[in-house]
XYZ file of C-alpha atoms in Angstrom:
563
model
C -46.843 -150.293 113.014
C -48.088 -152.161 109.941
C -45.943 -155.179 110.801
C -47.123 -155.143 114.405
C -50.748 -154.962 113.279
C -50.174 -157.806 110.803
C -48.574 -160.012 113.461
C -52.100 -161.083 114.348
C -52.245 -162.788 110.954
C -48.950 -164.656 111.353
C -49.329 -165.535 115.037
C -45.737 -166.815 115.309
C -45.009 -168.955 118.355
C -42.474 -167.225 120.562
C -40.746 -170.466 121.718
C -40.125 -171.460 118.083
C -38.727 -168.034 117.229
C -36.482 -168.066 120.298
C -35.317 -171.597 119.424
C -34.392 -170.439 115.910
C -32.469 -167.449 117.288
C -30.708 -169.679 119.833
C -29.627 -172.128 117.142
C -28.395 -169.231 115.011
C -26.414 -167.824 117.927
C -24.882 -171.233 118.645
C -24.006 -171.712 114.979
C -22.239 -168.364 114.581
C -20.890 -168.698 118.121
C -19.194 -171.879 116.941
C -17.736 -169.903 114.036
C -16.484 -167.253 116.460
C -14.967 -169.880 118.745
C -13.490 -171.670 115.724
C -11.706 -168.484 114.655
C -10.325 -167.896 118.157
C -9.162 -171.479 118.763
C -7.712 -171.724 115.245
C -5.709 -168.531 115.807
C -4.395 -169.872 119.118
C -3.588 -173.277 117.582
C -1.704 -171.837 114.585
C 0.328 -169.509 116.742
C 1.012 -172.126 119.425
C 2.070 -174.670 116.800
C 4.581 -172.128 115.447
C 6.234 -172.307 118.876
C 6.664 -176.118 118.399
C 5.404 -177.297 121.829
C 4.835 -180.986 122.683
C 2.082 -182.486 120.556
C -0.038 -183.312 123.583
C -0.247 -179.578 124.352
C -2.131 -179.118 121.081
C -4.469 -182.138 121.271
C -7.296 -180.350 123.095
C -7.173 -177.431 120.643
C -7.187 -179.812 117.659
C -10.294 -181.583 118.972
C -11.948 -178.221 119.699
C -11.296 -177.027 116.139
C -12.925 -180.183 114.736
C -15.857 -179.875 117.152
C -16.542 -176.238 116.316
C -16.148 -176.841 112.577
C -18.681 -179.691 112.610
C -21.097 -178.031 115.036
C -21.099 -174.827 112.995
C -22.549 -176.547 109.927
C -24.838 -178.823 111.916
C -26.258 -176.015 114.049
C -26.716 -173.812 110.965
C -28.709 -176.595 109.317
C -30.862 -176.967 112.433
C -31.372 -173.196 112.547
C -32.590 -173.176 108.935
C -34.993 -176.009 109.704
C -36.355 -174.145 112.716
C -36.731 -170.795 110.943
C -38.373 -172.238 107.844
C -40.696 -174.364 109.945
C -41.718 -171.245 111.881
C -42.180 -169.183 108.715
C -44.203 -171.846 106.882
C -46.466 -172.379 109.885
C -46.941 -168.615 110.192
C -47.748 -168.288 106.467
C -50.349 -171.058 106.632
C -51.849 -169.458 109.735
C -51.962 -166.069 107.985
C -53.742 -167.516 104.949
C -56.261 -169.289 107.181
C -56.867 -166.002 109.034
C -57.307 -164.108 105.761
C -59.750 -166.669 104.364
C -61.689 -166.629 107.637
C -61.894 -162.830 107.695
C -62.896 -162.688 104.030
C -65.594 -165.310 104.581
C -67.010 -163.687 107.710
C -66.254 -160.038 106.960
C -67.958 -157.614 104.592
C -68.197 -158.956 101.065
C -67.006 -155.628 99.659
C -63.492 -156.422 100.930
C -63.085 -159.047 98.217
C -65.427 -158.024 95.433
C -63.815 -154.606 95.021
C -60.567 -156.258 93.871
C -59.825 -158.172 90.698
C -59.153 -161.877 91.139
C -55.543 -161.326 90.014
C -55.057 -158.736 92.756
C -56.539 -161.159 95.307
C -54.129 -163.867 94.140
C -51.205 -161.462 94.515
C -52.204 -160.478 98.053
C -53.113 -163.918 99.384
C -50.115 -165.472 97.618
C -47.022 -163.320 97.230
C -47.874 -160.787 99.938
C -48.368 -163.487 102.571
C -45.033 -165.020 101.583
C -43.326 -161.633 101.913
C -44.926 -161.109 105.303
C -43.800 -164.534 106.556
C -40.276 -163.962 105.219
C -39.817 -161.276 107.849
C -39.261 -164.094 110.346
C -36.591 -165.892 108.330
C -34.819 -162.993 106.664
C -35.200 -160.189 109.202
C -36.248 -161.107 112.741
C -33.936 -164.082 113.278
C -30.838 -162.479 111.631
C -31.332 -159.303 113.684
C -31.612 -161.293 116.913
C -28.557 -163.399 116.108
C -26.471 -160.367 115.097
C -27.377 -158.530 118.298
C -26.300 -161.386 120.569
C -23.119 -162.181 118.598
C -22.106 -158.532 118.378
C -22.319 -158.087 122.134
C -20.477 -161.387 122.757
C -17.652 -160.618 120.302
C -17.175 -157.119 121.723
C -17.020 -158.523 125.266
C -14.370 -161.112 124.292
C -12.223 -158.536 122.515
C -12.658 -156.095 125.418
C -11.174 -158.695 127.744
C -7.980 -158.577 125.623
C -7.879 -154.928 124.507
C -10.487 -152.250 125.351
C -9.308 -149.923 122.526
C -9.690 -152.721 119.973
C -13.119 -153.506 121.437
C -14.154 -149.865 121.023
C -13.129 -149.916 117.359
C -14.944 -153.228 116.874
C -18.123 -151.889 118.504
C -18.132 -148.811 116.254
C -17.583 -150.900 113.148
C -20.311 -153.338 114.184
C -22.721 -150.424 114.607
C -21.851 -149.180 111.113
C -22.245 -152.628 109.574
C -25.276 -153.635 111.632
C -27.236 -150.377 111.945
C -26.112 -147.686 109.503
C -25.769 -149.905 106.427
C -29.170 -151.623 106.900
C -30.847 -148.271 107.544
C -29.463 -146.828 104.317
C -30.437 -149.958 102.371
C -33.987 -149.968 103.729
C -34.510 -146.260 103.203
C -33.197 -146.255 99.635
C -35.168 -149.354 98.637
C -38.540 -148.302 100.081
C -39.859 -146.407 97.052
C -38.605 -148.949 94.514
C -40.025 -151.882 96.470
C -43.474 -150.269 96.538
C -43.266 -149.791 92.762
C -42.133 -153.396 92.298
C -45.079 -154.670 94.362
C -47.497 -152.651 92.211
C -45.999 -154.097 89.007
C -46.258 -157.579 90.546
C -49.985 -157.121 91.228
C -50.642 -155.734 87.750
C -48.776 -158.671 86.218
C -50.938 -161.146 88.144
C -54.092 -159.249 87.182
C -53.223 -159.369 83.475
C -52.321 -163.060 83.759
C -55.620 -163.911 85.494
C -57.595 -162.017 82.826
C -55.842 -164.075 80.138
C -56.522 -167.337 81.996
C -60.145 -166.641 82.912
C -61.298 -165.067 79.640
C -59.045 -166.693 77.039
C -61.858 -167.842 74.680
C -63.580 -164.435 74.576
C -60.281 -162.599 74.186
C -59.191 -164.958 71.408
C -62.438 -164.377 69.510
C -62.050 -160.616 69.934
C -58.409 -160.789 68.852
C -57.236 -159.292 72.162
C -55.561 -162.337 73.734
C -52.045 -161.585 72.365
C -52.329 -158.026 73.694
C -53.301 -159.222 77.176
C -50.454 -161.760 77.227
C -48.053 -159.078 76.038
C -49.274 -156.793 78.824
C -48.588 -159.509 81.392
C -45.091 -159.986 79.958
C -44.482 -156.231 80.006
C -45.518 -156.074 83.660
C -43.190 -158.996 84.367
C -40.268 -157.104 82.839
C -41.275 -153.934 84.704
C -41.382 -155.918 87.948
C -37.902 -157.288 87.285
C -36.563 -153.832 86.465
C -38.067 -152.412 89.655
C -36.532 -155.238 91.692
C -33.143 -154.542 90.108
C -33.484 -150.852 90.931
C -34.392 -151.749 94.509
C -31.342 -154.037 94.737
C -28.847 -151.324 93.798
C -28.959 -149.447 97.125
C -28.843 -152.767 98.927
C -25.711 -153.671 96.971
C -24.069 -150.438 98.043
C -25.014 -151.136 101.640
C -23.546 -154.637 101.312
C -20.130 -153.062 100.738
C -20.197 -151.196 104.035
C -19.731 -154.326 106.240
C -16.639 -155.230 104.188
C -15.175 -151.789 104.809
C -16.111 -152.106 108.492
C -14.300 -155.464 108.717
C -11.167 -153.892 107.303
C -11.362 -150.984 109.749
C -11.881 -153.283 112.753
C -8.957 -155.548 111.750
C -6.771 -152.475 111.263
C -7.803 -151.242 114.726
C -6.944 -154.653 116.205
C -3.529 -154.580 114.481
C -2.762 -151.125 115.857
C -3.866 -152.181 119.348
C -1.848 -155.400 119.066
C 1.314 -153.546 118.112
C 1.086 -151.532 121.282
C 0.507 -154.682 123.363
C 3.362 -156.721 121.853
C 5.882 -156.342 124.735
C 3.406 -157.495 127.393
C 1.093 -159.923 125.569
C 1.617 -163.492 124.419
C 1.697 -164.111 120.643
C -1.256 -166.499 120.884
C -3.407 -163.786 122.477
C -2.444 -161.324 119.771
C -3.405 -163.839 117.078
C -6.827 -164.282 118.682
C -7.239 -160.496 118.778
C -6.463 -160.232 115.042
C -8.777 -163.007 113.804
C -11.831 -162.591 116.023
C -13.182 -159.501 114.164
C -13.307 -161.494 110.933
C -15.858 -163.917 112.409
C -17.661 -161.254 114.446
C -18.922 -159.611 111.253
C -20.379 -162.823 109.860
C -23.573 -162.118 111.801
C -23.949 -158.578 110.403
C -23.566 -159.570 106.751
C -27.297 -160.434 106.241
C -28.544 -157.237 107.920
C -28.727 -154.958 104.824
C -30.819 -157.628 103.128
C -32.846 -157.914 106.337
C -33.606 -154.179 106.154
C -34.809 -154.571 102.564
C -36.952 -157.504 103.658
C -38.448 -155.382 106.421
C -39.436 -152.848 103.764
C -40.988 -155.541 101.577
C -42.811 -157.096 104.512
C -44.080 -153.700 105.655
C -45.524 -153.028 102.174
C -47.096 -156.506 102.127
C -48.532 -155.950 105.622
C -50.222 -152.718 104.519
C -51.766 -154.427 101.489
C -53.027 -157.345 103.570
C -54.452 -155.060 106.243
C -56.203 -153.110 103.498
C -57.740 -156.397 102.351
C -58.659 -157.703 105.816
C -58.382 -154.933 108.419
C -58.171 -156.087 112.045
C -61.553 -156.362 113.702
C -62.374 -153.638 116.134
C -64.815 -154.444 118.879
C -66.579 -151.468 120.411
C -68.854 -152.730 123.189
C -70.242 -149.292 123.884
C -71.446 -148.948 120.309
C -72.611 -152.503 119.787
C -76.056 -152.919 118.270
C -78.301 -155.770 117.354
C -78.783 -156.200 113.592
C -82.206 -155.470 112.207
C -84.524 -158.399 111.553
C -85.286 -159.326 107.988
C -88.879 -158.775 106.826
C -91.143 -161.821 106.756
C -92.617 -161.083 103.354
C -91.018 -160.959 99.948
C -89.640 -157.512 100.717
C -89.796 -154.196 98.885
C -86.466 -153.085 97.435
C -85.953 -149.362 97.019
C -82.851 -147.386 96.276
C -81.753 -143.820 95.749
C -78.044 -144.297 95.160
C -75.057 -143.304 93.122
C -73.256 -146.552 92.281
C -69.715 -146.985 91.044
C -66.166 -147.518 92.196
C -64.432 -144.679 94.059
C -61.650 -144.441 91.461
C -63.919 -144.877 88.425
C -64.283 -142.155 85.821
C -68.086 -142.222 85.990
C -70.924 -143.354 88.205
C -74.645 -144.032 87.858
C -77.458 -142.383 89.786
C -80.515 -144.607 90.142
C -83.866 -144.231 91.885
C -85.757 -147.513 92.218
C -88.852 -148.663 94.075
C -89.525 -152.343 93.413
C -92.519 -154.038 94.996
C -92.458 -157.810 95.706
C -92.767 -159.776 92.482
C -91.324 -157.055 90.293
C -89.398 -157.852 87.125
C -86.757 -155.410 85.931
C -84.329 -155.625 83.015
C -81.177 -153.507 83.285
C -79.693 -153.015 79.840
C -76.591 -151.273 78.590
C -73.323 -151.814 76.807
C -70.360 -153.596 78.348
C -68.628 -151.392 80.883
C -71.650 -149.178 81.444
C -71.950 -150.179 85.106
C -74.678 -152.825 85.160
C -72.711 -155.275 87.315
C -71.619 -152.564 89.743
C -75.237 -151.432 90.114
C -76.448 -154.983 90.845
C -73.699 -155.513 93.424
C -74.642 -152.212 95.073
C -78.317 -153.222 95.207
C -77.267 -156.558 96.747
C -75.244 -154.851 99.482
C -71.937 -156.204 98.196
C -70.543 -152.788 97.285
C -71.183 -149.614 99.245
C -72.796 -146.817 97.214
C -70.842 -143.662 96.549
C -73.747 -141.884 98.201
C -77.367 -142.668 98.967
C -78.790 -145.878 100.387
C -80.483 -149.129 99.427
C -83.524 -150.074 101.529
C -85.272 -153.382 102.133
C -88.762 -152.664 103.441
C -87.575 -149.240 104.527
C -84.447 -150.463 106.366
C -80.953 -149.775 105.087
C -79.152 -152.938 103.951
C -76.199 -152.075 106.190
C -78.426 -152.575 109.243
C -78.920 -156.290 108.523
C -76.607 -159.144 109.398
C -74.704 -159.805 106.182
C -75.161 -163.585 106.295
C -78.903 -163.261 106.731
C -79.133 -160.514 104.128
C -77.725 -162.797 101.433
C -80.538 -165.254 102.122
C -82.999 -162.494 101.206
C -81.117 -160.582 98.486
C -78.679 -162.596 96.357
C -76.438 -161.573 93.494
C -75.450 -164.219 90.949
C -72.346 -163.201 89.039
C -71.697 -163.861 85.398
C -68.347 -165.523 86.188
C -69.422 -167.412 89.325
C -67.160 -170.323 90.170
C -67.816 -173.910 89.159
C -66.146 -176.157 91.718
C -64.227 -179.330 90.869
C -66.681 -181.485 92.785
C -70.008 -183.195 92.111
C -72.927 -181.626 90.271
C -74.912 -181.939 93.489
C -72.382 -179.991 95.539
C -72.164 -177.299 92.866
C -75.881 -176.697 93.306
C -76.002 -177.044 97.077
C -73.763 -173.989 97.483
C -76.931 -171.970 96.787
C -79.075 -173.860 99.309
C -77.679 -176.670 101.370
C -80.951 -178.380 102.370
C -82.169 -179.173 98.838
C -83.131 -182.765 98.129
C -82.093 -184.582 94.982
C -85.523 -184.332 93.364
C -85.436 -180.539 93.833
C -82.002 -180.360 92.230
C -83.168 -182.504 89.324
C -86.223 -180.275 88.862
C -84.018 -177.171 88.837
C -81.750 -178.681 86.164
C -84.817 -179.671 84.134
C -86.179 -176.113 84.392
C -83.011 -174.731 82.789
C -82.984 -177.444 80.072
C -80.131 -179.501 81.517
C -82.117 -182.701 82.026
C -80.594 -184.298 78.911
C -77.102 -183.364 80.048
C -77.792 -184.777 83.509
C -79.065 -188.034 82.001
C -75.847 -188.373 79.982
C -73.636 -188.172 83.070
C -72.320 -191.550 84.292
C -73.293 -190.987 87.942
C -75.981 -188.334 87.607
C -75.842 -185.750 90.376
C -72.866 -187.582 91.919
C -70.703 -187.060 88.824
C -67.555 -185.107 89.626
C -66.905 -182.144 87.343
C -63.178 -182.678 86.932
C -61.501 -179.337 86.394
C -64.578 -177.365 87.404
C -65.730 -175.086 84.584
C -63.474 -176.930 82.126
C -65.706 -180.000 82.441
C -68.714 -178.230 80.907
C -69.334 -176.039 77.895
C -69.901 -172.310 78.231
C -73.649 -172.739 77.708
C -73.881 -175.591 80.206
C -71.991 -173.525 82.755
C -74.416 -170.633 82.262
C -77.423 -172.908 82.761
C -75.824 -174.564 85.796
C -75.347 -171.140 87.387
C -78.939 -170.305 86.521
C -80.072 -173.485 88.278
C -78.341 -172.232 91.418
C -80.434 -169.079 91.253
C -83.687 -171.002 90.891
C -83.113 -173.058 94.076
C -81.767 -170.119 96.055
C -83.920 -169.113 99.055
C -83.452 -165.436 98.175
C -86.653 -163.465 97.696
C -84.869 -160.867 95.573
C -82.649 -162.327 92.843
C -80.158 -160.236 90.894
C -78.728 -161.963 87.815
C -75.753 -160.662 85.840
C -75.799 -161.648 82.164
C -77.595 -164.999 82.672
C -77.820 -165.608 78.889
C -74.180 -165.008 78.019
C -72.754 -167.742 75.723
C -76.254 -168.930 74.803
C -77.492 -168.708 71.217
C -80.040 -166.017 70.420
C -83.066 -168.337 70.481
C -82.197 -169.952 73.814
C -81.228 -166.579 75.288
C -84.639 -165.131 74.423
C -86.400 -168.144 75.956
C -84.401 -167.815 79.184
C -85.061 -164.081 79.423
C -88.803 -164.678 78.931
C -88.788 -167.282 81.698
C -87.000 -164.890 84.038
C -88.834 -161.659 83.291
C -92.411 -162.893 82.994
C -94.015 -163.485 86.399
C -96.302 -166.202 85.044
C -93.430 -168.390 83.834
C -92.112 -171.286 85.918
C -88.408 -170.487 86.218
C -88.967 -167.978 89.043
C -92.072 -167.918 91.230
C -94.339 -164.893 90.887
C -93.654 -163.587 94.404
C -89.880 -163.357 93.858
C -88.381 -160.079 92.676
C -86.025 -160.566 89.714
C -83.522 -158.083 88.297
C -81.615 -159.124 85.178
C -78.641 -157.295 83.666
C -78.381 -158.036 79.963
C -76.991 -156.583 76.750
C -80.257 -156.889 74.883
C -83.925 -157.389 75.634
C -86.310 -159.091 73.209
C -89.028 -156.725 72.027
C -91.869 -159.104 72.847
C -90.966 -159.175 76.580
C -93.130 -156.715 78.448
C -91.371 -155.640 81.606
C -89.829 -152.532 83.015
C -86.438 -151.690 81.575
C -83.702 -149.533 83.039
C -81.288 -148.407 80.357
C -77.793 -147.459 81.467
C -75.853 -145.439 78.903
C -72.129 -144.762 78.923
C -71.072 -141.208 79.528
C -69.921 -139.366 76.450
C -66.611 -138.337 78.011
C -64.444 -140.282 80.461
C -64.152 -137.256 82.732
C -67.880 -137.108 83.383
C -68.600 -138.778 86.743
C -72.383 -139.237 86.473
C -74.651 -140.478 83.775
C -78.232 -139.253 83.661
C -80.251 -140.348 86.708
C -82.716 -143.157 86.109
C -86.043 -143.082 87.974
C -88.329 -146.064 88.140
C -91.466 -146.778 90.102
C -92.777 -150.323 89.744
C -96.190 -151.482 90.876
C -97.156 -155.028 89.802
């Protein structure tokens, strides 16, 4: 069912799949015909007939030998073309659903987990076409054809061949798939954890190096790599045992053909008996990939479940359709009575907020205390564990998500810097800004000198994205995005990270004092930070870590703000 549901992501074209199966049937059909004609030719040549009697068979052997390789090559081209097109279609579908679906689908996962799902899982899902669907189709057609040809010579031998084909083509793959299911799921989990550890090392290498944790993170990624390899090896063992079953089935079918041929010797020509003996050898060539196909079905099924968990299929319910609520015209009052946190987290935070338009709020706490999760919950990016977040008395879930982000925007600490121009990196926050507005925003965050040093100003391409700027410049560039954003309620996560203490205090004063120019007085600003200068007078919400990991809730925080 998971594979059927995920077929909407692949959208394989039926004519291409049928063409691949047809080419596979013709390729192995040539091998089957080659075995039969070769058996006839060898036996007939032993009888030393005139050479002209063998000329047609000689040409047929050459034709089938050449066509077998040529058709197999064409079949591989067709199957890989189908699989690659399906994989690209699946990725486009996933990106489209992530872009237009609820933001919580992506933000709840680490970037390494997203890479694993959009990368390796899509490849595993597309491989079901090449390594499972086409081999199964080819084996089905060839098995029926080979049994029919043998039945025309000897029904008892055909019965033995049919039974052996069922063992090699059904029983062995079933055992391989069933035995590998648990190990493949474990291998996929190790693969995701390896990618997560690798992405942490790549994204946060400077901080980890300063903290002395980078070797540990790299070692963890290597350990997960070894665990993934061990799990794959464990999953391959049952498949290896299943691979031996077709060999045993070939021997049994040949033995059955020999026994049937002995009984037919007085009434059957030697050439016919030779064909009867050699045909089973080629008939099983189509069933050889089926145990591996069963394992691939298991892998693809696991990948399909993970992808559907990331981007579930859209369900349209006309009877329950509703128009989204309209956003308020004013600045908007943000209130919340929620318990924020991740479902599998050891603790959560209960918060009661009532922020009038123009409010300034500093959310302080140690790393890992839940500040970012709280901001994302207030922005509607993560659903609360319980409770609700209201904008002018209306639950955030009632608004159209695209419109909501134009009113309430969250600016992450690790937001992406694109490998494009400075202008385009700012326009992602508001696409209708003019150049003088962008220049003013950069000047407000003290990047005017940096802008003046660029060879092409706003048109300068930041080659490598974040690698083209320093950590402080990146932080100020992200802050400039927030200043030009049309959002009336701005939630900033660690906007002063990587800035020196003096500059950090200046930025926090500009953000948290309504009379400063960085944010207009009517905009509501929430800032998550590790520290708050003592001379800044604004409301502060302190989030403390629970004393014990088993405690789910920290002390509730209540705040009423009236400017």
